[in-house]
PDB file of C-alpha atoms and ligand atoms in Angstrom:
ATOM      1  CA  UNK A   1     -17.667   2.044   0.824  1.00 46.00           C
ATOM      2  CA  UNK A   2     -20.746   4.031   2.373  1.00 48.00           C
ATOM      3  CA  UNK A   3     -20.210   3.054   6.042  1.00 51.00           C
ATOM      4  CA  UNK A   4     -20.559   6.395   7.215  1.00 62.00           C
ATOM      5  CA  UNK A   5     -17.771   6.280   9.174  1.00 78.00           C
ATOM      6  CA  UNK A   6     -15.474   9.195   8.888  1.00 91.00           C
ATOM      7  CA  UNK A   7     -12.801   8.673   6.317  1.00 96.00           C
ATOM      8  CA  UNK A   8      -9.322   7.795   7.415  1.00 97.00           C
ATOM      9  CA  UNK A   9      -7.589   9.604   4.704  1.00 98.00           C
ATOM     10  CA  UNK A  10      -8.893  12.208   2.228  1.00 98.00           C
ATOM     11  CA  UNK A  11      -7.117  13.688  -0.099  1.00 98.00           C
ATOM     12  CA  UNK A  12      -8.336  17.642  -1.253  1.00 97.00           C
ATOM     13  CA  UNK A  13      -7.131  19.296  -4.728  1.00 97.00           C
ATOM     14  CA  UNK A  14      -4.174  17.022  -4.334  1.00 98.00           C
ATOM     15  CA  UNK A  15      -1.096  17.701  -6.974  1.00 98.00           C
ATOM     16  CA  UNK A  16       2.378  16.338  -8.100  1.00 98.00           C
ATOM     17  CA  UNK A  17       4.390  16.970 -10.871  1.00 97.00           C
ATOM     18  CA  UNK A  18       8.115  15.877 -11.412  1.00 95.00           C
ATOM     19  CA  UNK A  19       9.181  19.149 -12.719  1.00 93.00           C
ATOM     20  CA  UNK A  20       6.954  20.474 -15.200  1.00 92.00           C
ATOM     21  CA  UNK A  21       5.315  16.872 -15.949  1.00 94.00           C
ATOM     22  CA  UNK A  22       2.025  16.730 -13.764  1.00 96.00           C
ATOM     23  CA  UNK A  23       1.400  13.506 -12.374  1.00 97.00           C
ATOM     24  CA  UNK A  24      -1.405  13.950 -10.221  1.00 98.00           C
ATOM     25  CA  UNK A  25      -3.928  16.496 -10.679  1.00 97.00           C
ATOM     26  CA  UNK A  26      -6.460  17.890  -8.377  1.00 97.00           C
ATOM     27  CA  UNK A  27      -7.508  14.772  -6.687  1.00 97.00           C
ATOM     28  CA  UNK A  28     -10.084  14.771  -3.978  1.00 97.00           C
ATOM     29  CA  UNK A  29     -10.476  11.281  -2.568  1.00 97.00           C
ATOM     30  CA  UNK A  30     -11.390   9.659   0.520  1.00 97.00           C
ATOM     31  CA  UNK A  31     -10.679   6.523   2.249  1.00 97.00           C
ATOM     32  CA  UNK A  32     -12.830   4.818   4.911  1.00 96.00           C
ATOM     33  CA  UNK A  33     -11.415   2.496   7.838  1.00 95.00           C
ATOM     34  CA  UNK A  34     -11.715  -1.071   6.684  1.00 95.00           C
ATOM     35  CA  UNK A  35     -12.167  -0.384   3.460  1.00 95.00           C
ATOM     36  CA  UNK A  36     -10.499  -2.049   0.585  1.00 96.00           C
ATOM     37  CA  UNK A  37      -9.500   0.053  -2.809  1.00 97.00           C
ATOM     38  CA  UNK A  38      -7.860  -1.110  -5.863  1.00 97.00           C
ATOM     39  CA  UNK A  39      -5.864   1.600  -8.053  1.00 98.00           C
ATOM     40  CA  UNK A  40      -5.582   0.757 -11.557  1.00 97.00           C
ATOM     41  CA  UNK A  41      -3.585   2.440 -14.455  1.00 97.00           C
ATOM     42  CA  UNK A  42      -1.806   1.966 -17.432  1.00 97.00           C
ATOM     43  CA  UNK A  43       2.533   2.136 -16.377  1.00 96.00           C
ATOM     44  CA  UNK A  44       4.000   5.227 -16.368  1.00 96.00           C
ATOM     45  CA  UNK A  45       0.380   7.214 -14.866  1.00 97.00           C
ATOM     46  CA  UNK A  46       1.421   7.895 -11.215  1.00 97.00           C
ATOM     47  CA  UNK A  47       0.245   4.615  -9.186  1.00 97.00           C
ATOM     48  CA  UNK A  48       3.190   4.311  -7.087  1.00 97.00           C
ATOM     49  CA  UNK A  49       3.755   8.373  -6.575  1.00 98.00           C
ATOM     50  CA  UNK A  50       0.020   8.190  -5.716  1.00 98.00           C
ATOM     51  CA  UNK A  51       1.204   5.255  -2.807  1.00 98.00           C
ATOM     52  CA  UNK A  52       4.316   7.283  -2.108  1.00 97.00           C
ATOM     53  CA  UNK A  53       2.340  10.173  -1.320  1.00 98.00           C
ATOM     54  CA  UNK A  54      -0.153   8.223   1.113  1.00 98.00           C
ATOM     55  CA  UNK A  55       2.640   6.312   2.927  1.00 97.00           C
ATOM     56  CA  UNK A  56       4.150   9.543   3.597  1.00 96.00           C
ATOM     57  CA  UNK A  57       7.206   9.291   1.864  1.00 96.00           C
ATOM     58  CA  UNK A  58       6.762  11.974  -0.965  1.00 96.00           C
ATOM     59  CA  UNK A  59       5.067  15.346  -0.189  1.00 95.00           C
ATOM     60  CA  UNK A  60       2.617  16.532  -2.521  1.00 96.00           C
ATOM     61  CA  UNK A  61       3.066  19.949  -4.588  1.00 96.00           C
ATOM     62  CA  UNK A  62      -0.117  21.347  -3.551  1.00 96.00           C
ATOM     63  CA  UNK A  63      -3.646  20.526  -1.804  1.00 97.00           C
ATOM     64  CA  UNK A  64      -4.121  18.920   1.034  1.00 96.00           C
ATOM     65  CA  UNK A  65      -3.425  14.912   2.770  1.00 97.00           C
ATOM     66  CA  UNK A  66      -5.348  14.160   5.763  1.00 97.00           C
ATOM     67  CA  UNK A  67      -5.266  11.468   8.180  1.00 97.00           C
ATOM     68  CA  UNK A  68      -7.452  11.013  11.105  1.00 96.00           C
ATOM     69  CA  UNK A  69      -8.211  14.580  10.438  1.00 95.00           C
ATOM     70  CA  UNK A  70      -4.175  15.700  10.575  1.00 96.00           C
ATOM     71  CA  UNK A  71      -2.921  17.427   7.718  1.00 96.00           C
ATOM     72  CA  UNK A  72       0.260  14.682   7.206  1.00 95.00           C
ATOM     73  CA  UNK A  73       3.017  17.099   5.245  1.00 95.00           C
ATOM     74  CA  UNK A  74       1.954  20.544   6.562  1.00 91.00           C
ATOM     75  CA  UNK A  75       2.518  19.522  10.366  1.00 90.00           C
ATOM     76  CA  UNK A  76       5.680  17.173  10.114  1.00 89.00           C
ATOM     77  CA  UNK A  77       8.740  17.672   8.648  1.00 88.00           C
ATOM     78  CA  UNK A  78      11.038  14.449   7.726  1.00 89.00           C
ATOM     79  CA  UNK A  79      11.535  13.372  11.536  1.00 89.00           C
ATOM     80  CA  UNK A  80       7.989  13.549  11.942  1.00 92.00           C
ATOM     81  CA  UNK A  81       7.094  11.711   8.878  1.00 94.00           C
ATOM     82  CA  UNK A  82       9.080   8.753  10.034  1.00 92.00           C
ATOM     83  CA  UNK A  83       7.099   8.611  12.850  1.00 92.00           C
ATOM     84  CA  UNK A  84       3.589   8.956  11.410  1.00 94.00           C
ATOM     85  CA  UNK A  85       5.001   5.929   8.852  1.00 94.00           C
ATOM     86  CA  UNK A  86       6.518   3.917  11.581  1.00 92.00           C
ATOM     87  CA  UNK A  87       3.311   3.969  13.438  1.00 92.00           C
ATOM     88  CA  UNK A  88       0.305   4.201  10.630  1.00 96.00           C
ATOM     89  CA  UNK A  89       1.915   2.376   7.603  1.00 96.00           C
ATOM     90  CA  UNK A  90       2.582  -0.776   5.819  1.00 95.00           C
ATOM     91  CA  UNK A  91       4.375  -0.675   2.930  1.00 95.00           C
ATOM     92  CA  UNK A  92       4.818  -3.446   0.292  1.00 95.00           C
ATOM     93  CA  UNK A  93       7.175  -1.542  -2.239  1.00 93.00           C
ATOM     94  CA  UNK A  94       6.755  -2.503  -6.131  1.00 90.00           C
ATOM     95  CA  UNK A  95      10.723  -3.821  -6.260  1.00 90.00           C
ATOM     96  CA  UNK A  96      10.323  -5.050  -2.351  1.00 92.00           C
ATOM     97  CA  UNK A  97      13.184  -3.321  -0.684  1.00 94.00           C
ATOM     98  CA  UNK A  98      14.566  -6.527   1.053  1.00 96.00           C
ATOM     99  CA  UNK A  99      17.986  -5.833   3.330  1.00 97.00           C
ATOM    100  CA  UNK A 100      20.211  -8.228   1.338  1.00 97.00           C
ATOM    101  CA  UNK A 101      22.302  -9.164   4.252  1.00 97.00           C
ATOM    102  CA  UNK A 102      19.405 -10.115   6.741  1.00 98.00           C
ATOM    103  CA  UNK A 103      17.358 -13.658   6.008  1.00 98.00           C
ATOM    104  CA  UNK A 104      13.955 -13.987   4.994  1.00 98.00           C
ATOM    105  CA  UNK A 105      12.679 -13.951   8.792  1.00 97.00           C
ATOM    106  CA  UNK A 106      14.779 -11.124   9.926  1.00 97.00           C
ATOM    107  CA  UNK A 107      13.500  -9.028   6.984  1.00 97.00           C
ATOM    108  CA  UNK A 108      10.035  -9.754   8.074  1.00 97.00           C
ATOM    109  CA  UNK A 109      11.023  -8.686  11.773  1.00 96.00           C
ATOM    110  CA  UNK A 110      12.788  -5.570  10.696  1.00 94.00           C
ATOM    111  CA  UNK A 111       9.915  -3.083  11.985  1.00 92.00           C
ATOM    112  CA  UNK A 112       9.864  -4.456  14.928  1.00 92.00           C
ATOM    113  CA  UNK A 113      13.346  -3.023  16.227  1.00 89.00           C
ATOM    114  CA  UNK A 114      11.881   0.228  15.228  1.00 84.00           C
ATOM    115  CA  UNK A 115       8.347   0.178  16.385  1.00 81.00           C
ATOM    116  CA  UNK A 116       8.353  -0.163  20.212  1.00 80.00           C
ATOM    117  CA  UNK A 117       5.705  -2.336  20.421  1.00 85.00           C
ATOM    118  CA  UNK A 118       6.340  -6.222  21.035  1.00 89.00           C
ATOM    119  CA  UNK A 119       6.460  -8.617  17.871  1.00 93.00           C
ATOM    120  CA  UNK A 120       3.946 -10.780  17.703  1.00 95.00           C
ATOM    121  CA  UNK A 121       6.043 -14.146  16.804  1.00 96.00           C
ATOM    122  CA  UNK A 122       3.249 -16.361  16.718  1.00 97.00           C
ATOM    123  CA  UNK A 123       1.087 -14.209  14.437  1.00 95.00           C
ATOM    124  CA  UNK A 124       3.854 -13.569  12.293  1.00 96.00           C
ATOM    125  CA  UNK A 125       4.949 -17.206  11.546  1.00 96.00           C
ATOM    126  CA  UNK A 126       1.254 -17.994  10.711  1.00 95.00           C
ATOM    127  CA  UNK A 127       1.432 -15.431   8.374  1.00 94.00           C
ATOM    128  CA  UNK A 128       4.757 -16.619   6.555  1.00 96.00           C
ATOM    129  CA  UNK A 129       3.169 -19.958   6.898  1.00 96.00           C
ATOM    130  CA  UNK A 130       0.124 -18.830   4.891  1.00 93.00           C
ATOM    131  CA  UNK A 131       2.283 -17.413   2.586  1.00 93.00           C
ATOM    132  CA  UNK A 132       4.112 -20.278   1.601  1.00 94.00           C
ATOM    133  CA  UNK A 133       7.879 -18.773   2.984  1.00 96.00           C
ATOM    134  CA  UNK A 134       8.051 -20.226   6.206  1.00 97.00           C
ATOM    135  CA  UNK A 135      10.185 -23.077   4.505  1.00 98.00           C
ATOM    136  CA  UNK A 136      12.645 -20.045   3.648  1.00 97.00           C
ATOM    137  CA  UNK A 137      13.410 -18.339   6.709  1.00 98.00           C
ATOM    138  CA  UNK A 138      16.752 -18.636   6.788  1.00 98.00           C
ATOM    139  CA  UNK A 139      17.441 -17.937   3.116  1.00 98.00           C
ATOM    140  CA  UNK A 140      19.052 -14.536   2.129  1.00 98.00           C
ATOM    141  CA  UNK A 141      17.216 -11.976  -0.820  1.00 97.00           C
ATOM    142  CA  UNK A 142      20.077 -13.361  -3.116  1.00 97.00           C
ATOM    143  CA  UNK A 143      18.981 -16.539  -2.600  1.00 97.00           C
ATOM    144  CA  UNK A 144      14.904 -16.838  -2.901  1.00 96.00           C
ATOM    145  CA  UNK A 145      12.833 -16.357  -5.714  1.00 93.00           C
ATOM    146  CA  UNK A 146      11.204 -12.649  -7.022  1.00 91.00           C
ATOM    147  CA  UNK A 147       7.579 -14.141  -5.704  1.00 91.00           C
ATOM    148  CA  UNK A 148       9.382 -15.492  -2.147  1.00 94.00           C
ATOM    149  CA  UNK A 149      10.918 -11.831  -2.189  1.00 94.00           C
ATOM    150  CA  UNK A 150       7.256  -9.844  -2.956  1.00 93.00           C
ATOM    151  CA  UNK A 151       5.911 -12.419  -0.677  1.00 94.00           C
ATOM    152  CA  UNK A 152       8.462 -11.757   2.433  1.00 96.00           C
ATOM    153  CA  UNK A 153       7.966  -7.855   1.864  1.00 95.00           C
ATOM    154  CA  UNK A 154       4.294  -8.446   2.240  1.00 95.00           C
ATOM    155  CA  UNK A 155       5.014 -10.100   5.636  1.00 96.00           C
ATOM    156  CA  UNK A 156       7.130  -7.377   6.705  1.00 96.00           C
ATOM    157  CA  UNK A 157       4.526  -4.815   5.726  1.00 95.00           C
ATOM    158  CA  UNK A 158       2.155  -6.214   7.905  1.00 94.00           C
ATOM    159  CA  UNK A 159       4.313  -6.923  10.756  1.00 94.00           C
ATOM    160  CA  UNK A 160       3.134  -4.479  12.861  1.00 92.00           C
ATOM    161  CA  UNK A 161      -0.793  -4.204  11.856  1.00 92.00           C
ATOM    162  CA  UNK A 162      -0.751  -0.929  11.036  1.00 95.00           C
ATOM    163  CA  UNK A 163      -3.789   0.669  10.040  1.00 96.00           C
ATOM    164  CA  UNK A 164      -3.373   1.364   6.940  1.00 98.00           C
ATOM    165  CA  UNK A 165      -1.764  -1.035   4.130  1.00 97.00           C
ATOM    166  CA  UNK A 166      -0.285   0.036   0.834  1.00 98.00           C
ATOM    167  CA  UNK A 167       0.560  -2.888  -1.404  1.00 97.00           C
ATOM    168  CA  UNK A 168       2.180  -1.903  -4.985  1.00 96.00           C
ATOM    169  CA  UNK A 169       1.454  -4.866  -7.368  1.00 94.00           C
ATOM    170  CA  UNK A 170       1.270  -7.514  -4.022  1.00 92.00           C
ATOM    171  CA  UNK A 171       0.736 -10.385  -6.750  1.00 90.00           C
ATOM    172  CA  UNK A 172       2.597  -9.833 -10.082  1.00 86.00           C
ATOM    173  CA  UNK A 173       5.401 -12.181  -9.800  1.00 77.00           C
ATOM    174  CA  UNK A 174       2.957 -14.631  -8.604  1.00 87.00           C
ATOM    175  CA  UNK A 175       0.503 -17.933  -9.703  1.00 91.00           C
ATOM    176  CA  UNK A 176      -3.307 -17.755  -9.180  1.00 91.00           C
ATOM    177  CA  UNK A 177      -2.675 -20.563  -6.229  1.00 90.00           C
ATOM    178  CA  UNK A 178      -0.525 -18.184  -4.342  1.00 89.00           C
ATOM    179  CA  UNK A 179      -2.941 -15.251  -5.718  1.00 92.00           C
ATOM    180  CA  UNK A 180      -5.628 -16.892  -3.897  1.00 92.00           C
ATOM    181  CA  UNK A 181      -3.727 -17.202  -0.563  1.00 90.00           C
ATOM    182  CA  UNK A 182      -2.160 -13.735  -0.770  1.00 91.00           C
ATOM    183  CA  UNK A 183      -6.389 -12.117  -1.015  1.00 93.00           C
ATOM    184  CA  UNK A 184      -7.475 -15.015   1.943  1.00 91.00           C
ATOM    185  CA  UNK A 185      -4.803 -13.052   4.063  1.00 90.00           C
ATOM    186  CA  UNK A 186      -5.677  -9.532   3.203  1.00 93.00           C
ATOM    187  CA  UNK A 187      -9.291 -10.447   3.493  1.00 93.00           C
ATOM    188  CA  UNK A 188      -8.575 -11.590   7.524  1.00 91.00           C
ATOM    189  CA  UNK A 189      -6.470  -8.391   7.816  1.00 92.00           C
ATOM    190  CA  UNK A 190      -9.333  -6.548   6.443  1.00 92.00           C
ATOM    191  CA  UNK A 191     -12.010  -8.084   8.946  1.00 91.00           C
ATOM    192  CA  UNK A 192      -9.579  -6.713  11.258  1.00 91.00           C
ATOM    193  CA  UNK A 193     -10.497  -3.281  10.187  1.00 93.00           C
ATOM    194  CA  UNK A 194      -7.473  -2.333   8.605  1.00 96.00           C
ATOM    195  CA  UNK A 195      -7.642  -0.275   5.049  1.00 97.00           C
ATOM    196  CA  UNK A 196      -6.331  -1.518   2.557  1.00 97.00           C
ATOM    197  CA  UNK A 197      -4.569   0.249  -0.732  1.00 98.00           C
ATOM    198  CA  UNK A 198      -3.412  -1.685  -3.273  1.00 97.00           C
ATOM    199  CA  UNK A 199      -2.277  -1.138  -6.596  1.00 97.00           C
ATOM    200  CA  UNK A 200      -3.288  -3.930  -8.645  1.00 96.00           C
ATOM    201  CA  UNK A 201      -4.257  -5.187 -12.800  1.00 95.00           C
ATOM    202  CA  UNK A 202      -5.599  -8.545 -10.944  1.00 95.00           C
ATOM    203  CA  UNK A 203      -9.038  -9.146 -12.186  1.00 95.00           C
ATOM    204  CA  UNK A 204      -9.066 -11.938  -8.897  1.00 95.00           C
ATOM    205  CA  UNK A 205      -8.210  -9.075  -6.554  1.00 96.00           C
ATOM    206  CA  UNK A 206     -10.382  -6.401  -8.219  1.00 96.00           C
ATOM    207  CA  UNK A 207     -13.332  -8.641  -7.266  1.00 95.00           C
ATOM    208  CA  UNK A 208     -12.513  -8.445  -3.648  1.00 95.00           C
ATOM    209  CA  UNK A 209     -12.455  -4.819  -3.195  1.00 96.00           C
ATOM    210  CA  UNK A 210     -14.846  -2.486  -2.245  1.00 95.00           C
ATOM    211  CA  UNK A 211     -13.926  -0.038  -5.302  1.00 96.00           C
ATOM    212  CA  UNK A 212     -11.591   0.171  -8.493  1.00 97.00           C
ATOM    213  CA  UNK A 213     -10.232   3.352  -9.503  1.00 98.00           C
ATOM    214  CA  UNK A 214      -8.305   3.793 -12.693  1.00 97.00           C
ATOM    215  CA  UNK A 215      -4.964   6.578 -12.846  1.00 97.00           C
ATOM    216  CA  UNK A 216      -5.380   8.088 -16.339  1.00 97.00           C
ATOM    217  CA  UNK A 217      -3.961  11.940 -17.231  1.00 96.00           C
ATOM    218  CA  UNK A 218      -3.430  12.667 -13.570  1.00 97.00           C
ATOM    219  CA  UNK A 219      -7.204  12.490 -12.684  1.00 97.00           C
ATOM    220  CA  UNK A 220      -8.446   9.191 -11.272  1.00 97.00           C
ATOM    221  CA  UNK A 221     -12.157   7.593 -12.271  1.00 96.00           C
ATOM    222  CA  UNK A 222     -14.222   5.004 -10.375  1.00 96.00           C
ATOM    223  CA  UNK A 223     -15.162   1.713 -12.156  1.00 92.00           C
ATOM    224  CA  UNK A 224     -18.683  -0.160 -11.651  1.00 79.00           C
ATOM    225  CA  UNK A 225     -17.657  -3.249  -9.950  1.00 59.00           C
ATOM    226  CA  UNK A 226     -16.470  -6.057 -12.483  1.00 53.00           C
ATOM    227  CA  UNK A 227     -16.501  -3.359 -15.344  1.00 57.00           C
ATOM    228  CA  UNK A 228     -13.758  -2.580 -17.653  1.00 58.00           C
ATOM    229  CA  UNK A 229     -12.471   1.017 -17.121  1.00 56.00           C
ATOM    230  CA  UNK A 230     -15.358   3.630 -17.379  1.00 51.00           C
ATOM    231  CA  UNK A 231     -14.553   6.711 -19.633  1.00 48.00           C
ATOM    232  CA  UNK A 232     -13.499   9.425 -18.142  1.00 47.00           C
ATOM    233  CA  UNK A 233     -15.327  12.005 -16.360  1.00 41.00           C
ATOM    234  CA  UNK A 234     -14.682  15.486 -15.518  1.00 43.00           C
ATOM    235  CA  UNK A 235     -15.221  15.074 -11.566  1.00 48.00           C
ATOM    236  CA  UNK A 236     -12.615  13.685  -9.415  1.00 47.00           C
ATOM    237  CA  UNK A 237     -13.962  10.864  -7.218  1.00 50.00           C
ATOM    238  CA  UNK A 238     -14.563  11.107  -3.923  1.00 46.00           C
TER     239      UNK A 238
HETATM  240  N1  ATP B   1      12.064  10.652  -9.328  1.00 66.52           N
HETATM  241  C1  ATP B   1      11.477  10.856 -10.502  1.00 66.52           C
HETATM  242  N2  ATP B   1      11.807  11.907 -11.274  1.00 66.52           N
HETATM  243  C2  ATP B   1      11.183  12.144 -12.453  1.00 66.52           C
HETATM  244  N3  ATP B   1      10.205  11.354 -12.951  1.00 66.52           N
HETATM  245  C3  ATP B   1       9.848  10.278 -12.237  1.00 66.52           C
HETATM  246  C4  ATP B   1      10.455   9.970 -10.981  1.00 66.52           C
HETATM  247  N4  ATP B   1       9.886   8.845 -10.493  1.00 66.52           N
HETATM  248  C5  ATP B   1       8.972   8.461 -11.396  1.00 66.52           C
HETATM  249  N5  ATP B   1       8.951   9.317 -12.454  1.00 66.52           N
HETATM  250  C6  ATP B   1       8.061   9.252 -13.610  1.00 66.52           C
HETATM  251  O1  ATP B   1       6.732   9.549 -13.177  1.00 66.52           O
HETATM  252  C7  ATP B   1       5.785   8.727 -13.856  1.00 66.52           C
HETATM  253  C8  ATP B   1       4.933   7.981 -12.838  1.00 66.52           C
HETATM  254  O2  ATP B   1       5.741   7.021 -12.194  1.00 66.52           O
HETATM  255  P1  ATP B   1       5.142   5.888 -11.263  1.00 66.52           P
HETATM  256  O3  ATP B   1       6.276   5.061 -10.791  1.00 66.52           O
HETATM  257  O4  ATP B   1       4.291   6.522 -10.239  1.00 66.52           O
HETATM  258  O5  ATP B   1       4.224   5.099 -12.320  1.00 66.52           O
HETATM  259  P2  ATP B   1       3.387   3.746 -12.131  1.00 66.52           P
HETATM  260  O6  ATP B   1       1.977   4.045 -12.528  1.00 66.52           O
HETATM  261  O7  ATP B   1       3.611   3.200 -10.782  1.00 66.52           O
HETATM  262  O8  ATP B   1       4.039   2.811 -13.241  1.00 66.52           O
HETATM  263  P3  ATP B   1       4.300   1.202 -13.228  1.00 66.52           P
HETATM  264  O9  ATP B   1       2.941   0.553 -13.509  1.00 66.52           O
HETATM  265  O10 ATP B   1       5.233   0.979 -14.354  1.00 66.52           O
HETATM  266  O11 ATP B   1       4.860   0.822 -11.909  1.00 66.52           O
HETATM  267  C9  ATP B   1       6.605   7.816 -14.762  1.00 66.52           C
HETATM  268  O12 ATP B   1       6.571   8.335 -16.074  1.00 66.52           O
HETATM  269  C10 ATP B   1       8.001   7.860 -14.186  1.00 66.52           C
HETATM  270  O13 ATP B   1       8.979   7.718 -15.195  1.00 66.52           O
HETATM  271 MG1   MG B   2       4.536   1.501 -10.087  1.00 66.52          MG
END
C-alpha cells in the first residue's frame, strides 16, 4: 500500500535456516499500518516461520526485524518478547492452540488475564456472534468442530485489538458462507487501522488485500492483483 505512512514493520536482509536448510533468505519487506497482506506459498516454503518470526516468537538467524522503528530480537530477550507479543500481537496459530480444559468463551478471554487492559465483553460477544460460535460458549476444544476451533482462536487473537494481526490459514477448515463473514470482520478490524498478515491460498481473501506475496526458495515475490503467481525475480520486495 503507498500511503506514505511509515511502515510498521520492515524486515532488512532477513534469514532463517533450520540447521543447514535455509528457509528464508535475505528478505527486505515492509509493512504499512492498516494495511492488509496475503502470503502465499506452496507447504513446506516457510509461511508460518515467516509469521513466527513477525509475532516474535522465533528469532531470525541474521538481518534485521523492526517495529515502530525498534529492532524486536536485538533489544529483548525472551521476557521482553512476551511483552512486545502481549501488547503488539494477535496470533491465530495454523493448529489453533485452544487450552483444552477452558470453554470456547474462556479461550477467547484468555489474553485478557494477561494484558492489563479491561476486556471489552460487549465487543467480544459481537465478534463470536459474527462468527457464528456464540451458540458454543460453553463447549470445551474436545467438543466443537475444527472450523468452531479456527474460528474461536480467531476471536481470541483479536481480543485485545492489537495492532498487528497474524492469521495462519484463518479459513481452511471453513465454507465460503463462513469465508465471507470471517473477511466482513477483518475488513471492520482493518478500517480500524489495524495490519493485517495473513497467510492464505483463498482466492476470496486474496481479493481483499492490498498485496499477495508468494514464499518460493526462501525469497518472496509480489503478485499483480488477481494474477496467478508472477515468476520469480531476483529482487526481494519491498
Ligand atoms: N522446528 C523445526 N525444525 C526443523 N525443521 C522445521 C521445523 N519447523 C518447521 N520445519 C520445516 O521448515 C519448513 C517450513 O515450515 P513451515 O511450517 O514454515 O511451512 P509452511 O509454508 O507454513 O507449510 P504449510 O503450508 O504446510 O503450513 C518445512 O519443511 C518444515 O518441515
Ligand atoms: Mg504453515
Amino acid at each position: 500500500m503507498t500511503t506514505g505512512a511509515e511502515p510498521i514493520i520492515s524486515l532488512k536482509q532477513l534469514s532463517f535456516s533450520y540447521g543447514k536448510r535455509t528457509i528464508l533468505e535475505s528478505l527486505d519487506l515492509e509493512f504499512t499500518p492498516g494495511s492488509f497482506t496475503v502470503i502465499a506459498g506452496e507447504s513446506g516454503s516457510g509461511k508460518s516461520t515467516l509469521l513466527y518470526i513477525l509475532g516474535g516468537f522465533q528469532r531470525p538467524k541474521s538481518g534485521e526485524y523492526l517495529f515502530q522503528g525498534r529492532r524486536v530480537y536485538r533489544l529483548w530477550g525472551e521476557y521482553g518478547l512476551g511483552a512486545f507479543r502481549k501488547r503488539n500481537i494477535g496470533f491465530l496459530f495454523q493448529d489453533f492452540r485452544l487450552l483444552p480444559f477452558l470453554t470456547v468463551e474462556q479461550n477467547i478471554r484468555f489474553p485478557s488475564l494477561f494484558s492489563g487492559q479491561a476486556l471489552n465483553i460487549t465487543q467480544m460477544r459481537s465478534r463470536m456472534e459474527k462468527l457464528g460460535i456464540a451458540h458454543r460458549s460453553r463447549a470445551y476444544p474436545t467438543e466443537i468442530s475444527g472450523g468452531e476451533a479456527q474460528r474461536t482462536g480467531l476471536a481470541r487473537a483479536l481480543l485485545m485489538n492489537p495492532p498487528v494481526l497474524l492469521l495462519d490459514e484463518p479459513t481452511g477448515n471453513l465454507d465460503h458462507a463462513t469465508e465471507i463473514a470471517i473477511v466482513s470482520l477483518l475488513e471492520d478490524i482493518r478500517r480500524e487501522g489495524i495490519t493485517l498478515i495473513c497467510v492464505s491460498h483463498s482466492a476470496y481473501i486474496m481479493q481483499h488485500a492490498d498485496r499477495v506475496l508468494d514464499l518460493a526458495a526462501g525469497k518472496l515475490t509480489e503478485r499483480s492483483k488477481g494474477g496467478p503467481p508472477k515468476k520469480r525475480i531476483k529482487r526481494a520486495v519491498k
